[in-house]
Amino acid sequence: MTTQTRFERPPAYGEEHGPTLETGEVELPTHFGLLVLSESAPAIPDAATCLAHLRLLFAFQKLKTQVGFHDGLYDIWDSRASAASTPLDVLAKLREKRWALYVARAVDRYESWQNSFVPSPLREKEMIKGSGNDPERYEGFVKSQPVSWRPDMLPPIDVLLVWHANLLNPRLYLEDCLKQGFGSLWASGLPWKLIDNAIGSDYLYSVDDACKEHWTSRTGHPWENSADSMEKQLACIACGDAISIPWTTCGLPMDYQGDLRPGLVGNGYGDGELKQSCIKCGFKITHDALRVNKFRRDAQQLITHDRAMPGTIMDLKSGMPTILSGNEDDRLFPSRLIKRGLLVEVASRLKPEPGTQPTMMMVRDMIENVTGRFGDTKALQNVEGKQGVRGIKEATLKINLASRQQTRKMMSRYWQNSSSSALDLVGAVMRQGIFSQKMCKIDWLHSPTAKQTMERLIVKYTRFMDILSAHPNQPAVPTLDVDLAWHTHQLSPQSYYDYTVKKTSTFVDHNDKVDEDKLSVSFEWTSKIYMEMYGEPYSECTCWYCESVRFSNISGVSKMFRTPKEEKALNNWHSSGASAKVPQPPTVESAHISAHPSVHTNETSVRRTRTRALRLTHQQDITGAYKKALKKSTKELSASGRPRMGPRGEDRGGFWGKEISVPGPAFSLLAVAATSNMYPAPVGTVESGPGTVGSCAAGTCGGSGGCGSETLGMCTGGCTGTGLGGAGTEAGCFGG
C-alpha cells in the first residue's frame, strides 16, 4: 500500500472543486500586528489570546483542506470517482474518508503522547474521607502547578488538533487527567505563545528539527501523521497474542480497473466496521469488542489496584473533585457493582468461543439483571452490602436516583468509545471542525477592527456566564461570537475552572452532542433572557431564523415573551441603523446560533411518542414567529428599500467542494452524518429510546430512557429530576 510521507501543496482545481479555506489561499494582511501573549493564562480570555486561537483554527482548517484534497493519501485516489454518475458526490466522500482516517490515526498518536507523561493514577480510597492520604492528590488536584513549556515540547499539529477537542469537553478532560494524575498537563492548557510562534502567516504549522526529534524519541512515532505505519499493533483481547491490523481496507491502487469495491466503510482499525480475526485463537476484533475490553481493563484496575472508575471521579452536580463520606457513597455504586460480581461475568464473555461476540449492549444487560425491575434482588443486596441484614426486604430494596445517575455516567464512557479518553475523540474533533469552518468563513482575523471585535465578544461572554449563574438549571446556548471566547477560555483549564467555580459554584461544562430541536428551543430561551437582562438583542445576525427568534421574544407567539421594554429595545436596534450595519447572510454569521454541536436524533417509535408533541410545538412556534417577522420586514422593505431579514430557505454550505443544502440553522453536522458509516461511531447522529445503543440500563433511568450516552436531547422530564433535557444536563449549559 502506497504511503506518502509529507503533504504537498494541493494541485489546482476548478472553482467547483477548489481546495481552499473559506477565505481562499491568498495571503491577506492582518491588522493587529504581533500578538502580545502572556506565559500564563489570564483570568478571562483577552483579545490577544482569542486572536491566537483564531490563528490556530485557521491552521486546523488548512490542515483539513490539505488532507482531504491530498489525492492518493492512504491509497484513496480521486480516479475512483471518474466512472460515477455523480462524480462530485463521490469525490466529496473520498475526501471525507481521507480526513476520517487521518483523524483516527491522530487520536492514536495523541494517546501515545499522553502515555509518554509519567502517570500517577488516582486510587479510589484517595477520594474517601479519612483514608489517610494526601488531600492534595484529589481535592487539591485543581491547584496543580502547570508544565513549564519549551519550544521543543510542542506536539505535531494532528495531535494538537485532538488535544484541542479534548480540552473543549472540560469536565471529561479534568476526569481524564485526574484519573491518570496529569496535574501539570491539566493546569497548563495550550501554550499559546509557543503555538502562535509556530504558525506562519500562511497558517502552516512549523517547528525546528529539535522539536521533531524530541517528539519521536518520546513517542516512537514519526512527526508526520502520513509517515506513520499503516498497521496498528495490539494484543489480542482473548489470548494476548500480537496482532497487526491495517488502518484501512479501503485503499486501491491508482490504476485499479476493476470493481470500485471495497467501498469506503472498511474493516480496518480506522474504518467504520472493524473486523479482524486473531490468527492464533480466532477471536474477532471489532470496535465494540475493544469497548468491552476497555471496560474490562478499567474494572480489573479497580479491583487489583484500587484505580477509580471513569464516571465516578467527580461530583455529579458540581463537576468538581469533592471528597466522599465513605465506601458506601452513592457515587461509588458502579464500583460496588463491579467489585461484587460484574467483572467476572464480563470477562467470561471475552473468550475465543464460537458464536459469541461481546458488545456494550451485553454489559448493559448484565447491569439490568441487577438493577432492573425484575432483576436479581439478592445480587442487589450484595452490591449494597445488605445481604443477610435483618429487616431488609428484597421487594423494597431500591436504587436511589443518585446511584442510577452514576451508573449511567460510568456507562457513557464506553458507549461507542474505545479510546483512553472519557469521550469518543474522533467524534469530538469532527464536531469542533464545524466551528473552525465557521470561524474561517467569518474571518475576523483580517478585519481592520479585529481587536475591537474580540473585546466586544469577551464582554458578551461574561454576560453569558452571568446568565448561567442566574439560571443554573437551564441550558443556555452561545452565539458564534460568544462561543469563540468560551472555547478560548476552556483551552486554559485551570483558569476556566477557577472562574466558573467562583461565578457559579460549579465547574461549568458543555455538551458537544445536542439534539437539534433542543438546541433551537434553548437558543430561543437564551435570546429572551439576554434581552431581558441587558436590553440588547442577543443574536445580531439578520438571517430569517435569528430575526424570527428575536421577534418571538416580543410577539404573541408566547405570552411569557411579551414585555414592552424588549419590544422597545428591538425597535431601537432596527431604527438606529444598527441592524443595517450587519451584512446579510451568508457573508457574515458572527452572532448567529453556534450550532456545531447539534446532532440528529434517531428515535424509536416508543421514544417518538414522548417527544413528538414537544418537537411539533417548537416547529409551530418558530414558523409562527417567522410569518410575523416577515410581515414586519416586508413593510420596512417598502419604506427603506432594504430587506431587514434574510430570506427563509435551505441554508447552503460547502462539503469538500460540493454545495449542500441543510434544512435549518441547527443541522450543522448533516453533511458529516451522511458519511458517518466511515467512522467507528456516528458523529452527526445519535440513537434514542429503550433498547438502542447508548440507552440506559433498566433501573438506572428515572425517565424515558435513551440518555445513557449523555446526549442532551428533547426530554419529556424525569431523566435528571429536572425535566430539562436528559441525563447529559450538567451545570445547565451546553453547546460551544
XYZ file of C-alpha atoms in Angstrom:
736
model
C 0.000 0.000 0.000
C 1.490 3.336 -1.025
C 2.089 5.866 1.734
C 3.048 9.474 1.074
C 5.314 10.889 3.756
C 4.548 14.585 3.547
C 1.878 16.989 2.459
C 2.427 18.815 -0.763
C 0.535 21.901 -1.768
C -2.784 20.673 -3.224
C -2.963 20.727 -7.024
C -5.039 23.347 -8.782
C -8.702 22.533 -9.297
C -11.570 24.256 -10.977
C -13.748 26.607 -8.958
C -16.220 23.841 -8.221
C -13.574 21.550 -6.741
C -11.083 24.042 -5.341
C -9.344 23.004 -2.093
C -9.416 26.378 -0.369
C -10.120 27.780 3.033
C -13.351 29.739 3.249
C -11.176 32.858 2.916
C -9.196 31.448 -0.009
C -5.498 30.595 -0.299
C -4.485 34.203 -0.949
C -2.405 35.578 1.897
C -4.231 38.521 3.436
C -2.784 41.081 5.844
C -3.831 41.095 9.481
C -4.366 44.464 11.083
C -3.401 43.712 14.668
C 0.343 43.118 14.173
C 2.255 40.827 16.512
C 0.267 39.367 19.377
C 1.451 40.020 22.906
C 0.712 36.770 24.735
C 1.497 36.143 28.378
C 3.194 32.967 29.626
C 0.298 32.265 31.986
C -3.411 32.175 31.201
C -5.427 35.307 32.067
C -8.418 35.022 34.417
C -10.734 35.535 31.452
C -9.743 35.460 27.769
C -8.162 38.627 26.398
C -8.212 39.881 22.809
C -4.725 38.598 22.019
C -5.496 35.049 23.165
C -8.746 34.980 21.197
C -6.873 36.095 18.078
C -4.187 33.453 18.679
C -6.996 30.897 18.929
C -8.402 32.100 15.616
C -4.984 31.653 14.000
C -4.883 28.090 15.310
C -8.358 27.389 13.904
C -7.187 28.669 10.511
C -4.218 26.278 10.759
C -6.583 23.394 11.545
C -8.834 24.268 8.624
C -5.871 24.483 6.259
C -4.645 21.107 7.526
C -8.071 19.583 6.869
C -8.083 21.027 3.362
C -4.637 19.620 2.608
C -5.510 16.157 3.931
C -8.890 15.871 2.239
C -7.623 17.020 -1.154
C -4.382 15.019 -0.944
C -5.074 12.662 -3.850
C -3.737 9.187 -3.149
C -3.295 9.594 0.597
C -3.823 6.151 2.195
C -4.324 4.873 -1.394
C -7.649 6.720 -1.658
C -7.486 8.074 -5.227
C -9.802 10.594 -6.873
C -9.818 8.432 -10.001
C -12.396 6.211 -8.285
C -14.957 8.935 -8.964
C -14.355 9.094 -12.705
C -16.869 6.376 -13.611
C -19.566 7.539 -11.199
C -22.783 9.113 -12.460
C -22.343 11.911 -9.917
C -18.552 12.271 -9.627
C -18.652 15.270 -7.283
C -20.664 13.283 -4.736
C -18.079 10.505 -4.820
C -15.180 12.969 -4.663
C -16.656 14.532 -1.521
C -16.864 11.108 0.117
C -13.319 10.205 -0.897
C -12.043 13.420 0.689
C -14.059 12.845 3.827
C -12.629 9.309 4.038
C -9.056 10.614 3.949
C -9.860 13.044 6.719
C -11.639 10.334 8.745
C -8.568 8.088 8.586
C -6.232 10.972 9.367
C -8.196 11.884 12.497
C -8.418 8.237 13.653
C -4.636 7.982 13.389
C -4.251 11.361 15.098
C -6.228 10.085 18.101
C -3.911 7.065 18.341
C -0.858 9.347 18.219
C -2.411 11.657 20.832
C -2.842 8.693 23.171
C 0.834 7.765 22.665
C 1.795 11.336 23.538
C -0.289 11.286 26.715
C 1.197 7.921 27.659
C 4.673 9.480 27.442
C 3.879 11.564 30.524
C 4.659 9.844 33.827
C 1.305 8.741 35.283
C 0.306 8.767 38.916
C -3.119 7.079 38.771
C -5.851 8.099 41.188
C -6.867 5.438 43.703
C -10.439 5.195 44.849
C -9.529 5.395 48.513
C -7.951 8.811 47.869
C -11.453 10.084 47.119
C -12.783 8.975 50.523
C -12.670 10.951 53.752
C -10.379 9.597 56.438
C -8.357 7.432 54.084
C -5.103 8.859 55.448
C -3.927 10.029 52.029
C -2.643 13.423 50.969
C -5.760 15.567 50.245
C -3.795 17.438 47.566
C -3.852 14.291 45.435
C -7.594 14.590 44.906
C -9.334 17.761 46.033
C -6.137 19.765 45.593
C -5.558 18.495 42.048
C -7.087 21.657 40.576
C -4.287 23.673 42.194
C -1.525 21.753 40.388
C 1.474 23.630 39.041
C 1.489 23.944 35.228
C 4.078 22.479 32.886
C 6.992 24.749 32.004
C 6.730 24.536 28.237
C 9.758 24.683 25.939
C 9.578 25.092 22.140
C 10.865 21.543 21.587
C 7.963 20.098 23.628
C 5.252 21.040 21.126
C 3.413 18.055 19.595
C 2.607 17.737 15.854
C -0.423 19.600 14.583
C -2.577 16.466 14.296
C -2.003 15.745 17.988
C -2.659 19.396 18.790
C -5.950 19.062 16.886
C -7.097 16.178 19.115
C -5.846 17.827 22.319
C -7.798 20.968 21.389
C -11.036 18.952 21.007
C -10.432 17.080 24.259
C -9.949 20.331 26.172
C -13.270 21.606 24.836
C -15.046 18.972 26.931
C -13.804 20.454 30.229
C -15.298 18.067 32.794
C -14.312 14.981 30.840
C -10.793 16.314 30.286
C -10.433 17.026 34.002
C -11.606 13.489 34.740
C -9.101 12.019 32.285
C -6.205 13.992 33.767
C -7.229 13.351 37.372
C -7.593 9.630 36.685
C -4.023 9.470 35.362
C -2.538 12.063 37.706
C -1.581 14.508 34.931
C -1.944 17.588 37.121
C 0.704 19.719 35.427
C -0.641 18.967 31.966
C -4.180 19.879 33.041
C -3.082 23.099 34.744
C -1.079 24.350 31.770
C -3.573 24.056 28.934
C -2.463 25.155 25.477
C 0.868 27.079 25.484
C -0.469 29.926 23.376
C 2.762 31.840 22.951
C 4.685 28.830 21.624
C 1.820 27.700 19.390
C 1.331 31.152 17.895
C 5.063 31.407 17.141
C 4.846 28.061 15.281
C 2.049 29.250 12.961
C 3.264 31.281 9.978
C 1.472 33.977 8.048
C 0.336 31.230 5.639
C -1.229 29.349 8.611
C 1.140 26.416 8.241
C 2.423 24.893 11.485
C 6.208 24.675 11.514
C 8.753 23.649 14.172
C 12.513 23.016 14.141
C 14.285 19.662 13.908
C 14.947 19.555 17.657
C 11.205 19.567 18.314
C 10.603 16.774 15.796
C 13.406 14.665 17.254
C 12.086 15.201 20.774
C 8.626 14.016 19.682
C 9.941 10.861 18.013
C 12.209 9.916 20.927
C 9.329 10.456 23.333
C 6.570 8.589 21.473
C 8.278 6.368 18.893
C 6.147 7.924 16.140
C 7.392 9.964 13.166
C 6.486 13.649 13.163
C 4.121 13.427 10.186
C 0.841 11.553 10.561
C 1.066 10.325 6.968
C 4.535 8.851 7.569
C 3.327 6.669 10.428
C 2.825 2.933 9.987
C -0.222 1.777 8.050
C -0.734 -1.055 10.542
C -1.908 -0.867 14.144
C -0.144 -3.195 16.569
C -2.096 -4.527 19.527
C -2.546 -7.625 21.667
C -5.465 -9.958 21.083
C -8.219 -9.286 23.603
C -8.781 -13.001 24.153
C -5.352 -14.696 24.055
C -2.869 -11.809 24.252
C -1.062 -12.730 21.038
C 0.333 -9.834 18.981
C -1.863 -8.732 16.052
C -1.175 -6.360 13.168
C -4.339 -4.710 11.863
C -4.373 -2.483 8.772
C -5.604 1.028 9.431
C -7.893 0.732 6.425
C -9.020 -1.865 3.940
C -10.425 0.786 1.604
C -7.276 1.622 -0.329
C -6.936 0.699 -4.004
C -4.040 1.217 -6.449
C -4.297 4.363 -8.552
C -4.539 2.349 -11.785
C -7.065 -0.153 -10.439
C -9.526 -1.005 -13.227
C -11.896 -3.449 -11.517
C -14.965 -3.035 -9.347
C -14.945 0.042 -7.091
C -15.364 -2.206 -4.093
C -14.372 -2.459 -1.187
C -16.106 0.883 -0.773
C -15.347 3.481 1.898
C -16.621 1.896 5.106
C -13.884 -0.709 5.548
C -12.826 -3.295 8.103
C -9.546 -1.737 9.288
C -8.684 -0.224 12.662
C -9.576 3.287 11.497
C -12.569 2.213 9.415
C -16.255 2.156 10.246
C -16.662 -1.597 10.680
C -13.506 -3.118 12.169
C -13.432 -6.902 11.605
C -10.110 -8.652 12.076
C -9.576 -12.135 13.496
C -6.688 -13.296 15.657
C -4.679 -15.907 13.739
C -3.859 -17.810 16.924
C -7.250 -18.115 18.643
C -9.738 -16.911 16.037
C -11.272 -14.200 18.237
C -12.847 -11.459 16.114
C -11.606 -7.954 16.939
C -14.340 -5.338 16.442
C -14.819 -1.789 17.664
C -17.429 -2.983 20.134
C -15.132 -5.740 21.410
C -12.496 -3.053 22.048
C -15.065 -1.031 24.008
C -15.980 -4.013 26.168
C -12.291 -4.699 26.700
C -11.771 -1.084 27.783
C -14.496 -1.622 30.383
C -12.949 -4.908 31.487
C -9.496 -3.321 31.756
C -10.790 -0.444 33.888
C -12.739 -2.871 36.075
C -9.651 -5.038 36.581
C -7.621 -1.975 37.542
C -10.308 -1.063 40.072
C -10.171 -4.469 41.737
C -6.425 -5.153 41.574
C -5.020 -1.622 42.048
C -7.937 0.375 43.501
C -7.974 2.644 40.405
C -11.024 4.899 40.329
C -13.622 4.065 37.668
C -14.394 6.678 34.981
C -17.668 8.444 35.685
C -17.284 8.190 39.483
C -14.431 10.657 39.955
C -16.249 13.999 40.028
C -19.311 15.167 41.894
C -22.374 14.545 39.745
C -23.833 18.044 40.024
C -20.891 20.384 40.542
C -18.377 18.586 38.318
C -15.731 19.149 40.995
C -13.489 16.647 42.813
C -15.271 16.623 46.181
C -14.351 14.213 48.954
C -16.680 11.285 49.686
C -18.008 10.312 53.108
C -17.279 6.590 52.770
C -17.185 3.445 50.645
C -20.982 3.239 50.546
C -21.414 6.706 48.993
C -23.870 6.771 46.065
C -21.115 7.876 43.707
C -19.357 4.549 44.206
C -22.407 2.410 43.412
C -20.943 1.438 39.981
C -17.702 0.399 41.683
C -19.563 -1.791 44.134
C -21.499 -3.285 41.233
C -18.223 -4.250 39.554
C -16.436 -5.483 42.668
C -19.290 -7.718 43.714
C -19.746 -9.781 40.587
C -19.997 -7.828 37.322
C -16.335 -8.084 36.286
C -16.286 -11.879 36.377
C -19.311 -12.041 34.104
C -17.895 -9.512 31.633
C -14.514 -11.271 31.488
C -16.207 -14.589 30.734
C -17.631 -13.103 27.514
C -14.216 -12.039 26.196
C -13.113 -15.538 25.323
C -12.489 -17.022 21.877
C -15.657 -19.067 21.801
C -17.505 -19.596 18.515
C -20.774 -17.757 18.099
C -20.115 -15.151 20.807
C -19.365 -11.506 20.117
C -19.059 -9.105 23.076
C -20.840 -5.738 22.892
C -21.600 -2.938 25.315
C -25.271 -3.856 24.966
C -24.267 -7.129 26.618
C -22.691 -5.231 29.517
C -25.832 -3.123 29.848
C -27.934 -6.290 30.006
C -25.731 -7.601 32.815
C -26.356 -4.423 34.779
C -30.086 -4.710 34.141
C -30.008 -8.190 35.644
C -29.169 -6.491 38.937
C -30.789 -3.054 38.690
C -33.920 -3.758 36.644
C -37.458 -4.085 37.893
C -37.238 -7.854 37.603
C -33.556 -8.014 38.464
C -31.744 -10.243 40.922
C -32.582 -8.635 44.266
C -30.158 -10.883 46.119
C -27.380 -9.634 43.860
C -28.507 -6.061 44.532
C -28.424 -6.714 48.266
C -24.872 -7.962 47.842
C -23.901 -4.841 45.875
C -25.347 -2.609 48.589
C -23.715 -4.637 51.347
C -27.075 -5.558 52.876
C -27.171 -9.277 52.205
C -28.209 -11.127 55.299
C -29.077 -7.951 57.220
C -32.263 -8.300 59.231
C -35.185 -6.066 58.318
C -34.194 -5.718 54.666
C -36.935 -6.964 52.389
C -35.959 -7.910 48.863
C -39.126 -6.422 47.409
C -38.469 -2.998 48.965
C -34.773 -2.656 48.205
C -34.407 0.046 45.526
C -31.595 2.021 43.946
C -31.820 5.720 44.647
C -31.656 8.382 41.922
C -28.009 9.323 42.548
C -26.836 5.719 42.207
C -28.805 5.333 38.983
C -27.309 8.514 37.571
C -23.787 7.418 38.494
C -24.297 4.124 36.688
C -25.360 5.998 33.535
C -22.389 8.309 33.977
C -19.973 5.392 34.099
C -21.555 3.618 31.124
C -21.417 6.773 28.988
C -17.594 6.493 28.993
C -17.825 3.254 26.988
C -20.794 3.658 24.635
C -19.277 3.853 21.120
C -15.903 4.790 22.605
C -12.806 2.618 22.842
C -10.321 5.488 23.245
C -8.461 6.030 26.505
C -10.446 9.234 26.993
C -13.876 9.568 28.589
C -15.309 10.555 25.187
C -15.008 9.487 21.571
C -12.197 11.770 20.453
C -12.733 11.215 16.722
C -16.311 12.485 17.009
C -15.175 15.396 19.190
C -12.676 16.508 16.530
C -15.315 16.304 13.804
C -17.817 18.405 15.724
C -15.234 21.051 16.564
C -14.234 21.110 12.888
C -17.608 22.650 12.054
C -16.784 25.554 14.372
C -13.358 26.017 12.761
C -15.018 26.172 9.367
C -17.446 28.849 10.611
C -14.639 30.953 12.082
C -12.685 30.848 8.826
C -15.810 31.887 6.922
C -16.421 34.876 9.197
C -12.693 35.770 9.029
C -12.276 38.232 11.866
C -8.508 37.810 11.533
C -8.336 40.071 8.510
C -10.784 42.690 9.725
C -9.433 46.190 10.475
C -11.409 46.074 13.759
C -10.280 42.581 14.832
C -9.093 43.602 18.310
C -12.195 45.669 18.999
C -14.369 42.750 17.881
C -12.553 40.447 20.324
C -13.010 42.914 23.180
C -16.712 43.196 22.399
C -17.323 39.451 22.301
C -15.433 38.977 25.572
C -17.908 41.344 27.242
C -20.746 39.369 25.733
C -19.159 36.148 27.001
C -19.049 37.435 30.586
C -22.751 38.263 30.256
C -23.372 34.726 29.008
C -21.715 33.423 32.165
C -23.893 35.741 34.242
C -26.944 34.113 32.649
C -25.624 30.663 33.598
C -25.004 31.848 37.137
C -28.533 33.260 37.447
C -30.177 30.175 35.879
C -28.075 27.155 36.925
C -30.617 24.527 35.844
C -31.425 25.909 32.402
C -29.366 25.060 29.314
C -28.006 28.170 27.589
C -26.733 28.344 24.003
C -23.943 30.624 22.752
C -23.859 32.649 19.588
C -20.755 32.168 17.447
C -19.016 35.245 18.851
C -19.669 34.192 22.453
C -18.535 30.695 21.571
C -15.101 31.875 20.441
C -14.426 33.428 23.836
C -15.939 30.412 25.613
C -13.742 27.978 23.679
C -10.656 30.102 24.237
C -11.298 30.109 27.976
C -11.771 26.326 28.137
C -8.376 25.830 26.494
C -6.827 27.140 29.733
C -8.479 24.591 32.076
C -7.217 25.854 35.422
C -8.154 29.452 34.680
C -11.547 28.329 33.362
C -12.140 26.135 36.407
C -11.342 28.931 38.874
C -13.520 31.435 37.003
C -16.609 29.259 36.617
C -16.476 27.863 40.157
C -16.249 31.395 41.546
C -19.008 32.584 39.232
C -21.483 29.698 39.517
C -20.242 27.427 42.351
C -19.901 24.662 39.742
C -17.335 23.694 37.144
C -19.349 24.738 34.099
C -19.360 22.030 31.458
C -20.704 21.975 27.936
C -22.179 19.132 25.967
C -20.986 18.865 22.382
C -23.773 16.484 21.283
C -27.118 18.248 21.425
C -30.399 17.293 19.789
C -31.042 19.842 17.032
C -34.508 20.815 18.291
C -33.309 21.068 21.885
C -30.535 23.384 20.727
C -33.028 25.645 18.974
C -35.514 25.712 21.874
C -32.774 26.636 24.343
C -31.370 29.266 21.998
C -34.750 30.967 21.962
C -34.745 30.938 25.764
C -31.201 32.346 25.926
C -32.111 35.144 23.493
C -35.132 36.056 25.602
C -33.173 36.169 28.870
C -30.336 38.185 27.346
C -32.788 40.787 26.063
C -34.435 40.962 29.487
C -31.148 41.346 31.364
C -29.259 43.698 29.037
C -31.857 45.349 26.818
C -30.000 44.342 23.671
C -30.576 41.654 21.035
C -28.538 38.532 21.747
C -28.211 37.391 18.156
C -27.374 40.228 15.750
C -27.413 38.035 12.671
C -30.127 39.093 10.207
C -30.934 35.663 8.833
C -34.573 34.531 8.895
C -34.006 32.272 11.889
C -32.343 34.820 14.180
C -34.843 37.509 13.229
C -37.701 35.104 13.965
C -36.219 34.271 17.358
C -35.865 37.973 18.164
C -39.439 38.619 17.089
C -40.772 35.707 19.158
C -39.366 37.384 22.261
C -41.675 40.371 21.836
C -44.575 38.883 19.868
C -47.689 36.996 20.773
C -46.113 33.654 19.852
C -45.665 33.139 23.574
C -47.253 35.430 26.168
C -44.302 34.980 28.505
C -42.089 36.776 25.958
C -44.212 39.926 25.752
C -42.508 42.853 27.522
C -42.669 46.498 26.381
C -39.010 47.039 27.303
C -37.839 44.264 24.982
C -40.001 45.455 22.104
C -38.686 48.990 22.502
C -35.077 47.782 22.608
C -35.509 45.734 19.440
C -37.254 48.574 17.610
C -34.461 50.929 18.642
C -31.883 48.442 17.345
C -33.527 48.437 13.938
C -34.421 52.130 13.733
C -30.969 53.301 14.859
C -29.423 51.618 11.848
C -27.526 49.037 13.944
C -29.188 46.170 12.141
C -28.480 47.772 8.778
C -24.747 47.585 9.544
C -24.947 43.805 9.817
C -24.158 42.275 6.403
C -26.744 39.911 5.014
C -26.084 36.190 5.289
C -24.370 34.067 4.295
C -21.474 36.585 4.225
C -21.400 37.075 7.994
C -22.911 34.943 10.757
C -20.850 36.261 13.648
C -23.757 36.460 16.088
C -25.691 33.522 14.674
C -26.533 30.488 16.836
C -23.453 28.314 17.350
C -24.941 25.112 16.014
C -21.875 22.906 15.521
C -22.744 20.509 18.391
C -26.210 19.806 17.004
C -26.916 16.195 16.119
C -29.876 14.457 14.571
C -31.653 12.069 16.929
C -32.849 8.754 15.534
C -35.696 7.870 17.866
C -37.502 4.611 18.354
C -41.275 4.661 17.799
C -41.785 4.496 21.569
C -39.473 7.446 22.107
C -41.127 9.481 19.323
C -44.492 9.224 21.027
C -42.978 11.039 24.004
C -41.180 13.807 22.115
C -43.436 14.362 19.105
C -45.585 16.979 20.837
C -42.511 18.929 22.001
C -40.941 18.942 18.544
C -44.196 19.875 16.841
C -44.817 22.747 19.242
C -41.330 24.099 18.667
C -41.699 23.976 14.888
C -45.085 25.679 15.047
C -43.726 28.420 17.311
C -40.776 29.268 15.109
C -42.942 29.149 11.960
C -45.463 31.498 13.542
C -42.723 33.892 14.615
C -41.221 33.788 11.126
C -44.506 34.740 9.462
C -44.981 37.738 11.746
C -41.351 38.833 11.409
C -41.608 38.550 7.635
C -44.715 40.733 7.596
C -42.965 43.442 9.562
C -39.797 43.123 7.480
C -41.807 43.482 4.250
C -43.273 46.770 5.477
C -39.801 48.089 6.252
C -38.566 46.968 2.835
C -41.129 49.193 1.142
C -40.061 52.098 3.342
C -36.263 51.743 3.176
C -35.670 49.672 0.055
C -33.541 47.182 2.021
C -34.881 43.921 3.477
C -34.354 43.704 7.195
C -34.460 39.937 7.239
C -32.663 37.340 5.161
C -34.884 35.035 3.091
C -36.069 31.773 4.523
C -34.956 28.700 2.684
C -32.457 25.952 2.889
C -29.109 27.203 4.135
C -26.148 26.460 1.892
C -22.809 25.081 2.903
C -19.667 23.569 1.431
C -18.678 19.931 1.872
C -15.391 19.070 0.174
C -16.083 21.216 -2.877
C -19.757 20.312 -3.081
C -22.566 22.718 -2.267
C -25.082 21.164 0.115
C -28.458 22.226 1.452
C -29.360 21.896 5.092
C -32.938 22.262 6.393
C -32.179 24.753 9.142
C -29.600 26.513 11.302
C -29.228 23.674 13.797
C -28.243 20.978 11.282
C -24.520 21.707 11.184
C -23.437 18.069 11.055
C -25.879 16.954 8.372
C -23.219 16.505 5.708
C -20.945 14.601 8.060
C -23.885 12.460 9.149
C -24.350 11.348 5.543
C -20.894 9.748 5.671
C -20.919 8.660 9.315
C -20.632 4.969 8.429
C -16.971 5.724 7.688
C -16.424 6.294 11.402
C -16.276 3.771 14.264
C -19.087 5.793 15.897
C -21.541 8.185 14.184
C -20.513 11.823 14.583
C -23.685 13.549 13.376
C -26.452 11.296 14.689
C -27.397 9.656 17.987
C -29.825 6.903 18.894
C -32.572 7.478 21.445
C -35.092 5.193 23.055
C -35.189 1.969 25.066
C -33.059 -0.789 23.597
C -30.882 1.432 21.394
C -27.142 1.997 21.612
C -26.470 4.365 24.490
C -29.782 3.769 26.233
C -29.909 3.421 29.999
C -29.903 0.056 31.691
C -33.316 -0.717 33.173
C -33.474 0.530 36.722
C -30.824 3.225 36.182
C -33.018 5.797 34.454
C -35.650 7.993 36.016
C -37.256 8.930 32.725
C -37.925 7.684 29.234
C -34.538 6.093 28.605
C -32.101 6.652 25.794
C -29.955 9.136 27.682
C -27.154 6.857 28.865
C -24.760 8.295 26.266
C -25.270 11.733 27.848
C -26.573 13.383 24.725
C -28.655 16.410 25.580
C -31.964 15.837 23.840
C -35.649 16.620 23.760
C -36.758 15.202 27.077
C -40.232 14.734 28.493
C -38.924 15.094 32.005
C -37.710 12.837 34.725
C -34.279 11.853 33.446
C -32.461 14.077 35.906
C -35.267 15.057 38.154
C -35.409 18.453 36.438
C -37.115 17.730 33.144
C -34.601 19.969 31.414
C -33.108 17.701 28.873
C -31.856 14.273 29.815
C -29.068 12.702 31.754
C -26.446 14.757 29.983
C -27.525 18.001 31.635
C -24.657 19.208 33.788
C -24.352 22.697 35.228
C -27.184 23.786 33.000
C -25.319 24.577 29.801
C -24.126 23.067 26.590
C -23.003 23.958 23.115
C -19.702 25.502 22.305
